[in-house]
Amino acid sequence: MSVTEDTAHDRGTDAVLARNRALFEPALRAAVDSLSPAVRPVAAYHFGWVDQDGNPSHADSGKAIRPTLALLSAEAVGAPPASAVPAAVAVELVHNFSLLHDDVMDGDTTRRHRPTAWTVFGSNTAILAGDALLTLALDVLAASRGEAAQDGLRMLSAAVLDLINGQRADLDFEERRDVGLEECVRMAEGKTSALLGCACAIGAAYGGGGERVEALREFGSSFGTAFQHVDDLLGIWGRPETTGKPVHSDLRSRKKTLPVVAALRSGTPAGNELADLYLGERELSDAEVARAADLVETAGGRRWSAEQADTLLDRALGALRSGDLAPRPVEELGALARFAVHRTH
């Protein structure tokens, strides 16, 4: 694909994201506005709608990939996208519940190019705001009272439990020296893939997808693991203007991400040197963090994650082709997956 074609492709995906945001965001804002004054300002700040003083803002609210997946999945099974707005709102609320908690647990001070909510409002208040978003997500589905509401509640609850288990494993890995590659992949499947798969499945369920729900879940799950590989690559080599976080942010906190674990388990001289450097206790200097990034690449971690992302993307696109799905939303789902996975390679 040429640079011109690639740019046009990105513009097309941006248009799909914008179209779907216009459909679900009013309902998302209305849901957040229903929260109590104790947590509503924190949530509104986190979503980028206000500044820390409560004044209207137009800060980055994220790509909104998960709600877009839900709406496109409803269209893929032949339903109007509006039928899946409750599903789209619910998965976006759950995603942001996880981000609020994740930032506190990881001690991250920057998200989406500005201070994280916990650094502005305090960690306890940010945790409570995250709890409120999770509860609100379930309430949005329950209030929809559609035929798919009960199934949707079960799907979302199961995804949240998988997400929590994945996050717990992620935290455990930080304290361990012997993390295996297979268990690292399972962690990613829980932490990221479960909610992306759920977004597709719940959207399809709200669209009356029947047996086609599982094909869309498989698409979302495979895409989700590919997405995590790319997110981990960005956590090491991503540009701050793209990620909204400092360069090498995951290495500074010694996170056991997919490319890092692949390098540590490579059995190469670079992998052994990385282990000596990375598995210590003292804080790494800027030079050591940069050296760690070089070692991950030399040991093959960067290449492995990039290749895995491409393989999983192919699997995701194959799942789309296996279902009896509407062509235009399928094309947009595929384009969205390719856009997200090709952010770094």
mmCIF file of C-alpha atoms in Angstrom:
data_model
loop_
_atom_site.group_PDB
_atom_site.id
_atom_site.type_symbol
_atom_site.label_atom_id
_atom_site.label_comp_id
_atom_site.label_asym_id
_atom_site.label_seq_id
_atom_site.Cartn_x
_atom_site.Cartn_y
_atom_site.Cartn_z
ATOM 1 C CA MET A 1 0.000 0.000 0.000
ATOM 2 C CA SER A 2 1.384 3.404 -0.963
ATOM 3 C CA VAL A 3 1.643 6.331 1.434
ATOM 4 C CA THR A 4 -1.248 8.045 -0.371
ATOM 5 C CA GLU A 5 -3.435 4.903 -0.166
ATOM 6 C CA ASP A 6 -2.502 4.403 3.477
ATOM 7 C CA THR A 7 -3.458 7.994 4.330
ATOM 8 C CA ALA A 8 -6.758 7.652 2.494
ATOM 9 C CA HIS A 9 -7.398 4.379 4.349
ATOM 10 C CA ASP A 10 -6.773 6.085 7.695
ATOM 11 C CA ARG A 11 -9.110 8.943 6.742
ATOM 12 C CA GLY A 12 -11.808 6.393 5.902
ATOM 13 C CA THR A 13 -11.397 4.694 9.269
ATOM 14 C CA ASP A 14 -11.473 8.060 11.045
ATOM 15 C CA ALA A 15 -14.768 8.770 9.293
ATOM 16 C CA VAL A 16 -16.211 5.433 10.467
ATOM 17 C CA LEU A 17 -15.129 6.157 14.045
ATOM 18 C CA ALA A 18 -16.571 9.681 13.896
ATOM 19 C CA ARG A 19 -19.886 8.462 12.445
ATOM 20 C CA ASN A 20 -20.320 5.895 15.178
ATOM 21 C CA ARG A 21 -19.195 8.287 17.930
ATOM 22 C CA ALA A 22 -21.941 10.687 16.865
ATOM 23 C CA LEU A 23 -24.437 7.866 17.354
ATOM 24 C CA PHE A 24 -23.427 6.611 20.803
ATOM 25 C CA GLU A 25 -21.802 9.610 22.517
ATOM 26 C CA PRO A 26 -25.025 11.511 23.386
ATOM 27 C CA ALA A 27 -26.241 8.410 25.244
ATOM 28 C CA LEU A 28 -22.835 8.032 26.915
ATOM 29 C CA ARG A 29 -22.875 11.641 28.090
ATOM 30 C CA ALA A 30 -26.438 11.267 29.365
ATOM 31 C CA ALA A 31 -25.450 8.175 31.326
ATOM 32 C CA VAL A 32 -22.416 9.875 32.902
ATOM 33 C CA ASP A 33 -24.517 12.948 33.700
ATOM 34 C CA SER A 34 -26.747 10.700 35.820
ATOM 35 C CA LEU A 35 -23.888 9.973 38.225
ATOM 36 C CA SER A 36 -23.710 11.631 41.618
ATOM 37 C CA PRO A 37 -21.764 14.894 42.027
ATOM 38 C CA ALA A 38 -19.190 12.940 44.054
ATOM 39 C CA VAL A 39 -17.845 11.123 40.985
ATOM 40 C CA ARG A 40 -19.386 12.793 37.923
ATOM 41 C CA PRO A 41 -16.638 15.480 37.606
ATOM 42 C CA VAL A 42 -13.931 12.797 37.701
ATOM 43 C CA ALA A 43 -15.608 10.753 34.977
ATOM 44 C CA ALA A 44 -16.235 13.824 32.812
ATOM 45 C CA TYR A 45 -12.592 14.861 33.183
ATOM 46 C CA HIS A 46 -11.389 11.353 32.344
ATOM 47 C CA PHE A 47 -13.513 11.333 29.172
ATOM 48 C CA GLY A 48 -11.985 14.675 28.164
ATOM 49 C CA TRP A 49 -15.242 16.618 28.327
ATOM 50 C CA VAL A 50 -14.149 19.054 31.076
ATOM 51 C CA ASP A 51 -10.929 20.307 32.588
ATOM 52 C CA GLN A 52 -10.002 19.781 36.235
ATOM 53 C CA ASP A 53 -12.060 22.833 37.231
ATOM 54 C CA GLY A 54 -15.157 21.578 35.444
ATOM 55 C CA ASN A 55 -14.933 23.915 32.463
ATOM 56 C CA PRO A 56 -15.898 22.467 29.063
ATOM 57 C CA SER A 57 -12.953 20.912 27.252
ATOM 58 C CA HIS A 58 -12.284 19.163 23.978
ATOM 59 C CA ALA A 59 -9.440 16.938 25.129
ATOM 60 C CA ASP A 60 -8.704 13.557 23.570
ATOM 61 C CA SER A 61 -11.422 11.042 24.467
ATOM 62 C CA GLY A 62 -9.734 8.071 22.837
ATOM 63 C CA LYS A 63 -10.591 6.345 19.562
ATOM 64 C CA ALA A 64 -13.782 4.696 20.905
ATOM 65 C CA ILE A 65 -12.915 1.452 19.137
ATOM 66 C CA ARG A 66 -15.006 -0.775 21.419
ATOM 67 C CA PRO A 67 -18.351 1.020 21.013
ATOM 68 C CA THR A 68 -17.712 1.270 17.286
ATOM 69 C CA LEU A 69 -17.188 -2.498 17.165
ATOM 70 C CA ALA A 70 -20.529 -2.986 18.921
ATOM 71 C CA LEU A 71 -22.433 -0.755 16.496
ATOM 72 C CA LEU A 72 -20.775 -2.197 13.391
ATOM 73 C CA SER A 73 -21.434 -5.742 14.637
ATOM 74 C CA ALA A 74 -25.153 -4.976 14.913
ATOM 75 C CA GLU A 75 -25.068 -3.697 11.338
ATOM 76 C CA ALA A 76 -23.115 -6.772 10.239
ATOM 77 C CA VAL A 77 -26.033 -8.999 11.283
ATOM 78 C CA GLY A 78 -28.523 -6.795 9.450
ATOM 79 C CA ALA A 79 -29.801 -4.522 12.224
ATOM 80 C CA PRO A 80 -29.725 -0.714 12.408
ATOM 81 C CA PRO A 81 -26.773 0.467 14.485
ATOM 82 C CA ALA A 82 -29.093 2.360 16.840
ATOM 83 C CA SER A 83 -30.310 -1.013 18.142
ATOM 84 C CA ALA A 84 -26.914 -1.558 19.774
ATOM 85 C CA VAL A 85 -26.424 1.868 21.376
ATOM 86 C CA PRO A 86 -26.923 0.472 24.917
ATOM 87 C CA ALA A 87 -24.284 -2.176 24.169
ATOM 88 C CA ALA A 88 -21.899 0.451 22.783
ATOM 89 C CA VAL A 89 -22.325 2.699 25.834
ATOM 90 C CA ALA A 90 -21.882 -0.211 28.233
ATOM 91 C CA VAL A 91 -18.620 -1.467 26.727
ATOM 92 C CA GLU A 92 -17.195 2.067 26.628
ATOM 93 C CA LEU A 93 -18.088 2.579 30.294
ATOM 94 C CA VAL A 94 -16.428 -0.718 31.236
ATOM 95 C CA HIS A 95 -13.326 0.128 29.227
ATOM 96 C CA ASN A 96 -12.965 3.450 31.019
ATOM 97 C CA PHE A 97 -13.650 1.863 34.402
ATOM 98 C CA SER A 98 -10.633 -0.330 33.689
ATOM 99 C CA LEU A 99 -8.486 2.626 32.600
ATOM 100 C CA LEU A 100 -9.239 4.620 35.741
ATOM 101 C CA HIS A 101 -8.245 1.669 37.922
ATOM 102 C CA ASP A 102 -5.292 0.712 35.713
ATOM 103 C CA ASP A 103 -3.774 4.189 35.993
ATOM 104 C CA VAL A 104 -3.935 4.035 39.790
ATOM 105 C CA MET A 105 -2.463 0.526 39.980
ATOM 106 C CA ASP A 106 0.345 1.279 37.520
ATOM 107 C CA GLY A 107 1.030 4.759 38.896
ATOM 108 C CA ASP A 108 0.702 6.248 35.401
ATOM 109 C CA THR A 109 0.625 10.027 35.496
ATOM 110 C CA THR A 110 -0.311 10.716 31.866
ATOM 111 C CA ARG A 111 -3.145 9.472 29.684
ATOM 112 C CA ARG A 112 -4.365 10.927 26.421
ATOM 113 C CA HIS A 113 -1.831 13.755 26.613
ATOM 114 C CA ARG A 114 -2.846 15.128 30.016
ATOM 115 C CA PRO A 115 -2.623 14.229 33.732
ATOM 116 C CA THR A 116 -4.456 11.067 34.746
ATOM 117 C CA ALA A 117 -7.597 11.460 36.847
ATOM 118 C CA TRP A 118 -6.034 10.080 40.024
ATOM 119 C CA THR A 119 -3.223 12.662 39.930
ATOM 120 C CA VAL A 120 -5.851 15.437 39.760
ATOM 121 C CA PHE A 121 -8.585 14.158 42.095
ATOM 122 C CA GLY A 122 -6.715 11.607 44.224
ATOM 123 C CA SER A 123 -6.469 7.852 43.896
ATOM 124 C CA ASN A 124 -9.419 7.022 46.154
ATOM 125 C CA THR A 125 -11.792 9.264 44.241
ATOM 126 C CA ALA A 126 -10.565 7.915 40.898
ATOM 127 C CA ILE A 127 -11.160 4.335 42.076
ATOM 128 C CA LEU A 128 -14.686 5.226 43.170
ATOM 129 C CA ALA A 129 -15.336 6.898 39.822
ATOM 130 C CA GLY A 130 -14.217 3.712 38.089
ATOM 131 C CA ASP A 131 -16.551 1.678 40.298
ATOM 132 C CA ALA A 132 -19.384 4.022 39.355
ATOM 133 C CA LEU A 133 -18.718 3.560 35.629
ATOM 134 C CA LEU A 134 -18.799 -0.225 35.982
ATOM 135 C CA THR A 135 -22.104 -0.119 37.863
ATOM 136 C CA LEU A 136 -23.491 2.348 35.342
ATOM 137 C CA ALA A 137 -22.575 0.018 32.462
ATOM 138 C CA LEU A 138 -24.666 -2.790 33.942
ATOM 139 C CA ASP A 139 -27.521 -0.383 34.633
ATOM 140 C CA VAL A 140 -27.505 0.838 31.024
ATOM 141 C CA LEU A 141 -27.964 -2.731 29.783
ATOM 142 C CA ALA A 142 -30.612 -3.556 32.384
ATOM 143 C CA ALA A 143 -32.559 -0.408 31.526
ATOM 144 C CA SER A 144 -32.578 -1.250 27.818
ATOM 145 C CA ARG A 145 -35.078 -4.063 28.527
ATOM 146 C CA GLY A 146 -34.585 -5.421 25.049
ATOM 147 C CA GLU A 147 -34.661 -9.077 24.151
ATOM 148 C CA ALA A 148 -30.863 -9.160 24.341
ATOM 149 C CA ALA A 149 -30.541 -7.319 27.676
ATOM 150 C CA GLN A 150 -30.239 -10.441 29.834
ATOM 151 C CA ASP A 151 -27.726 -12.061 27.472
ATOM 152 C CA GLY A 152 -25.878 -8.761 27.271
ATOM 153 C CA LEU A 153 -25.580 -8.555 31.041
ATOM 154 C CA ARG A 154 -24.153 -12.066 31.175
ATOM 155 C CA MET A 155 -21.696 -11.364 28.352
ATOM 156 C CA LEU A 156 -20.490 -8.132 29.916
ATOM 157 C CA SER A 157 -20.183 -9.618 33.409
ATOM 158 C CA ALA A 158 -18.119 -12.524 32.054
ATOM 159 C CA ALA A 159 -15.862 -10.119 30.145
ATOM 160 C CA VAL A 160 -15.334 -7.990 33.257
ATOM 161 C CA LEU A 161 -14.320 -11.058 35.266
ATOM 162 C CA ASP A 162 -11.854 -12.027 32.520
ATOM 163 C CA LEU A 163 -10.532 -8.467 32.492
ATOM 164 C CA ILE A 164 -10.047 -8.493 36.266
ATOM 165 C CA ASN A 165 -8.246 -11.837 36.130
ATOM 166 C CA GLY A 166 -6.010 -10.511 33.356
ATOM 167 C CA GLN A 167 -5.214 -7.371 35.308
ATOM 168 C CA ARG A 168 -4.448 -9.440 38.415
ATOM 169 C CA ALA A 169 -2.032 -11.562 36.389
ATOM 170 C CA ASP A 170 -0.429 -8.418 34.983
ATOM 171 C CA LEU A 171 0.203 -7.151 38.507
ATOM 172 C CA ASP A 172 1.522 -10.540 39.633
ATOM 173 C CA PHE A 173 3.984 -10.579 36.734
ATOM 174 C CA GLU A 174 5.593 -7.393 38.023
ATOM 175 C CA GLU A 175 6.676 -9.277 41.155
ATOM 176 C CA ARG A 176 7.905 -12.401 39.361
ATOM 177 C CA ARG A 177 11.102 -13.212 37.507
ATOM 178 C CA ASP A 178 9.890 -16.354 35.727
ATOM 179 C CA VAL A 179 6.914 -15.284 33.630
ATOM 180 C CA GLY A 180 6.244 -17.701 30.747
ATOM 181 C CA LEU A 181 5.223 -16.601 27.285
ATOM 182 C CA GLU A 182 2.048 -18.699 27.199
ATOM 183 C CA GLU A 183 0.769 -17.272 30.470
ATOM 184 C CA CYS A 184 1.620 -13.773 29.251
ATOM 185 C CA VAL A 185 -0.548 -14.386 26.183
ATOM 186 C CA ARG A 186 -3.370 -15.655 28.423
ATOM 187 C CA MET A 187 -3.054 -12.486 30.487
ATOM 188 C CA ALA A 188 -3.462 -10.377 27.337
ATOM 189 C CA GLU A 189 -6.470 -12.441 26.280
ATOM 190 C CA GLY A 190 -8.136 -11.644 29.589
ATOM 191 C CA LYS A 191 -7.057 -8.051 29.957
ATOM 192 C CA THR A 192 -7.788 -6.919 26.395
ATOM 193 C CA SER A 193 -9.267 -9.569 24.115
ATOM 194 C CA ALA A 194 -12.215 -10.433 26.358
ATOM 195 C CA LEU A 195 -13.754 -6.959 26.198
ATOM 196 C CA LEU A 196 -13.114 -6.502 22.469
ATOM 197 C CA GLY A 197 -14.685 -9.891 21.791
ATOM 198 C CA CYS A 198 -17.571 -8.963 24.067
ATOM 199 C CA ALA A 199 -18.059 -5.640 22.270
ATOM 200 C CA CYS A 200 -18.613 -7.475 18.981
ATOM 201 C CA ALA A 201 -20.733 -10.250 20.489
ATOM 202 C CA ILE A 202 -22.968 -7.964 22.513
ATOM 203 C CA GLY A 203 -23.489 -5.639 19.556
ATOM 204 C CA ALA A 204 -24.440 -8.591 17.376
ATOM 205 C CA ALA A 205 -26.757 -9.922 20.099
ATOM 206 C CA TYR A 206 -28.544 -6.573 20.335
ATOM 207 C CA GLY A 207 -28.878 -6.753 16.545
ATOM 208 C CA GLY A 208 -30.526 -10.197 16.761
ATOM 209 C CA GLY A 209 -27.500 -11.977 15.341
ATOM 210 C CA GLY A 210 -28.302 -15.493 16.553
ATOM 211 C CA GLU A 211 -25.623 -17.981 15.490
ATOM 212 C CA ARG A 212 -23.561 -15.204 13.900
ATOM 213 C CA VAL A 213 -22.736 -13.773 17.334
ATOM 214 C CA GLU A 214 -19.886 -16.244 17.840
ATOM 215 C CA ALA A 215 -18.172 -15.436 14.527
ATOM 216 C CA LEU A 216 -18.114 -11.784 15.547
ATOM 217 C CA ARG A 217 -16.881 -12.664 19.031
ATOM 218 C CA GLU A 218 -14.003 -14.624 17.466
ATOM 219 C CA PHE A 219 -13.184 -11.648 15.257
ATOM 220 C CA GLY A 220 -13.096 -9.318 18.262
ATOM 221 C CA SER A 221 -11.092 -11.707 20.437
ATOM 222 C CA SER A 222 -8.379 -12.341 17.832
ATOM 223 C CA PHE A 223 -8.267 -8.656 16.986
ATOM 224 C CA GLY A 224 -8.028 -7.913 20.708
ATOM 225 C CA THR A 225 -4.899 -9.997 21.217
ATOM 226 C CA ALA A 226 -3.348 -8.435 18.112
ATOM 227 C CA PHE A 227 -4.289 -5.030 19.515
ATOM 228 C CA GLN A 228 -2.499 -5.840 22.794
ATOM 229 C CA HIS A 229 0.658 -6.843 20.952
ATOM 230 C CA VAL A 230 0.626 -3.484 19.183
ATOM 231 C CA ASP A 231 -0.192 -1.628 22.411
ATOM 232 C CA ASP A 232 2.826 -3.290 24.042
ATOM 233 C CA LEU A 233 5.022 -2.258 21.117
ATOM 234 C CA LEU A 234 3.770 1.307 21.488
ATOM 235 C CA GLY A 235 4.509 1.134 25.226
ATOM 236 C CA ILE A 236 8.188 0.751 24.318
ATOM 237 C CA TRP A 237 8.683 2.444 20.943
ATOM 238 C CA GLY A 238 5.584 4.594 20.497
ATOM 239 C CA ARG A 239 5.924 8.335 20.017
ATOM 240 C CA PRO A 240 4.523 10.386 22.931
ATOM 241 C CA GLU A 241 2.449 12.457 20.510
ATOM 242 C CA THR A 242 0.777 9.208 19.428
ATOM 243 C CA THR A 243 0.495 7.363 22.738
ATOM 244 C CA GLY A 244 -0.049 10.266 25.127
ATOM 245 C CA LYS A 245 2.568 8.675 27.406
ATOM 246 C CA PRO A 246 6.327 9.174 27.855
ATOM 247 C CA VAL A 247 8.664 7.180 25.606
ATOM 248 C CA HIS A 248 9.677 3.758 27.002
ATOM 249 C CA SER A 249 6.939 4.098 29.651
ATOM 250 C CA ASP A 250 6.386 0.341 30.045
ATOM 251 C CA LEU A 251 10.111 -0.336 30.403
ATOM 252 C CA ARG A 252 10.528 2.292 33.110
ATOM 253 C CA SER A 253 7.949 0.472 35.215
ATOM 254 C CA ARG A 254 9.477 -2.931 34.292
ATOM 255 C CA LYS A 255 6.186 -4.273 32.935
ATOM 256 C CA LYS A 256 6.242 -7.862 31.666
ATOM 257 C CA THR A 257 4.634 -7.083 28.336
ATOM 258 C CA LEU A 258 4.441 -9.511 25.412
ATOM 259 C CA PRO A 259 7.586 -8.373 23.524
ATOM 260 C CA VAL A 260 9.531 -8.106 26.784
ATOM 261 C CA VAL A 261 8.626 -11.629 27.910
ATOM 262 C CA ALA A 262 9.380 -12.982 24.432
ATOM 263 C CA ALA A 263 12.834 -11.411 24.667
ATOM 264 C CA LEU A 264 13.426 -12.625 28.229
ATOM 265 C CA ARG A 265 12.498 -16.193 27.230
ATOM 266 C CA SER A 266 14.474 -16.144 23.975
ATOM 267 C CA GLY A 267 17.602 -17.812 25.363
ATOM 268 C CA THR A 268 19.736 -15.325 23.434
ATOM 269 C CA PRO A 269 22.690 -13.319 24.775
ATOM 270 C CA ALA A 270 20.583 -10.177 24.414
ATOM 271 C CA GLY A 271 17.753 -11.826 26.350
ATOM 272 C CA ASN A 272 20.143 -12.821 29.143
ATOM 273 C CA GLU A 273 21.558 -9.300 29.329
ATOM 274 C CA LEU A 274 18.017 -7.928 29.414
ATOM 275 C CA ALA A 275 17.202 -10.224 32.348
ATOM 276 C CA ASP A 276 20.241 -9.000 34.296
ATOM 277 C CA LEU A 277 19.215 -5.399 33.686
ATOM 278 C CA TYR A 278 15.428 -5.672 33.870
ATOM 279 C CA LEU A 279 14.869 -8.050 36.760
ATOM 280 C CA GLY A 280 16.790 -6.060 39.344
ATOM 281 C CA GLU A 281 15.366 -3.879 42.087
ATOM 282 C CA ARG A 282 16.927 -0.475 41.574
ATOM 283 C CA GLU A 283 15.444 2.246 39.382
ATOM 284 C CA LEU A 284 16.750 2.223 35.818
ATOM 285 C CA SER A 285 18.511 5.263 34.426
ATOM 286 C CA ASP A 286 17.472 6.794 31.094
ATOM 287 C CA ALA A 287 20.460 5.135 29.437
ATOM 288 C CA GLU A 288 19.548 1.745 30.902
ATOM 289 C CA VAL A 289 15.934 2.074 29.778
ATOM 290 C CA ALA A 290 17.126 2.864 26.244
ATOM 291 C CA ARG A 291 19.486 -0.118 26.419
ATOM 292 C CA ALA A 292 16.606 -2.341 27.544
ATOM 293 C CA ALA A 293 14.599 -1.276 24.482
ATOM 294 C CA ASP A 294 17.540 -2.177 22.240
ATOM 295 C CA LEU A 295 17.912 -5.558 23.934
ATOM 296 C CA VAL A 296 14.213 -6.391 23.516
ATOM 297 C CA GLU A 297 14.616 -5.725 19.806
ATOM 298 C CA THR A 298 17.917 -7.602 19.454
ATOM 299 C CA ALA A 299 16.498 -10.619 21.312
ATOM 300 C CA GLY A 300 13.614 -10.770 18.822
ATOM 301 C CA GLY A 301 10.788 -9.545 21.054
ATOM 302 C CA ARG A 302 9.802 -6.691 18.784
ATOM 303 C CA ARG A 303 9.734 -8.853 15.659
ATOM 304 C CA TRP A 304 7.824 -11.645 17.416
ATOM 305 C CA SER A 305 5.060 -9.343 18.645
ATOM 306 C CA ALA A 306 4.726 -7.697 15.237
ATOM 307 C CA GLU A 307 4.460 -11.096 13.538
ATOM 308 C CA GLN A 308 1.953 -12.327 16.110
ATOM 309 C CA ALA A 309 -0.152 -9.218 15.571
ATOM 310 C CA ASP A 310 -0.272 -9.849 11.832
ATOM 311 C CA THR A 311 -1.125 -13.548 12.304
ATOM 312 C CA LEU A 312 -3.921 -12.728 14.727
ATOM 313 C CA LEU A 313 -5.225 -10.033 12.396
ATOM 314 C CA ASP A 314 -5.459 -12.618 9.604
ATOM 315 C CA ARG A 315 -7.356 -14.923 11.982
ATOM 316 C CA ALA A 316 -9.736 -12.123 12.894
ATOM 317 C CA LEU A 317 -10.432 -11.271 9.257
ATOM 318 C CA GLY A 318 -10.996 -14.974 8.535
ATOM 319 C CA ALA A 319 -13.675 -15.081 11.251
ATOM 320 C CA LEU A 320 -15.459 -12.197 9.523
ATOM 321 C CA ARG A 321 -15.411 -14.064 6.231
ATOM 322 C CA SER A 322 -16.815 -17.210 7.854
ATOM 323 C CA GLY A 323 -20.117 -15.606 8.864
ATOM 324 C CA ASP A 324 -23.163 -14.681 6.788
ATOM 325 C CA LEU A 325 -22.620 -10.975 7.393
ATOM 326 C CA ALA A 326 -23.507 -7.747 5.621
ATOM 327 C CA PRO A 327 -20.656 -6.640 3.298
ATOM 328 C CA ARG A 328 -20.302 -2.930 4.129
ATOM 329 C CA PRO A 329 -20.040 -3.245 7.952
ATOM 330 C CA VAL A 330 -17.744 -6.256 7.496
ATOM 331 C CA GLU A 331 -15.483 -4.125 5.315
ATOM 332 C CA GLU A 332 -15.483 -1.386 7.950
ATOM 333 C CA LEU A 333 -14.780 -3.844 10.763
ATOM 334 C CA GLY A 334 -11.832 -5.209 8.811
ATOM 335 C CA ALA A 335 -10.547 -1.738 8.019
ATOM 336 C CA LEU A 336 -10.798 -0.758 11.678
ATOM 337 C CA ALA A 337 -8.825 -3.848 12.736
ATOM 338 C CA ARG A 338 -6.142 -3.216 10.127
ATOM 339 C CA PHE A 339 -5.913 0.440 11.163
ATOM 340 C CA ALA A 340 -5.426 -0.467 14.842
ATOM 341 C CA VAL A 341 -2.926 -3.278 14.224
ATOM 342 C CA HIS A 342 -0.819 -1.311 11.755
ATOM 343 C CA ARG A 343 -0.224 1.600 14.098
ATOM 344 C CA THR A 344 3.481 0.695 14.449
ATOM 345 C CA HIS A 345 4.423 -1.634 11.588
#
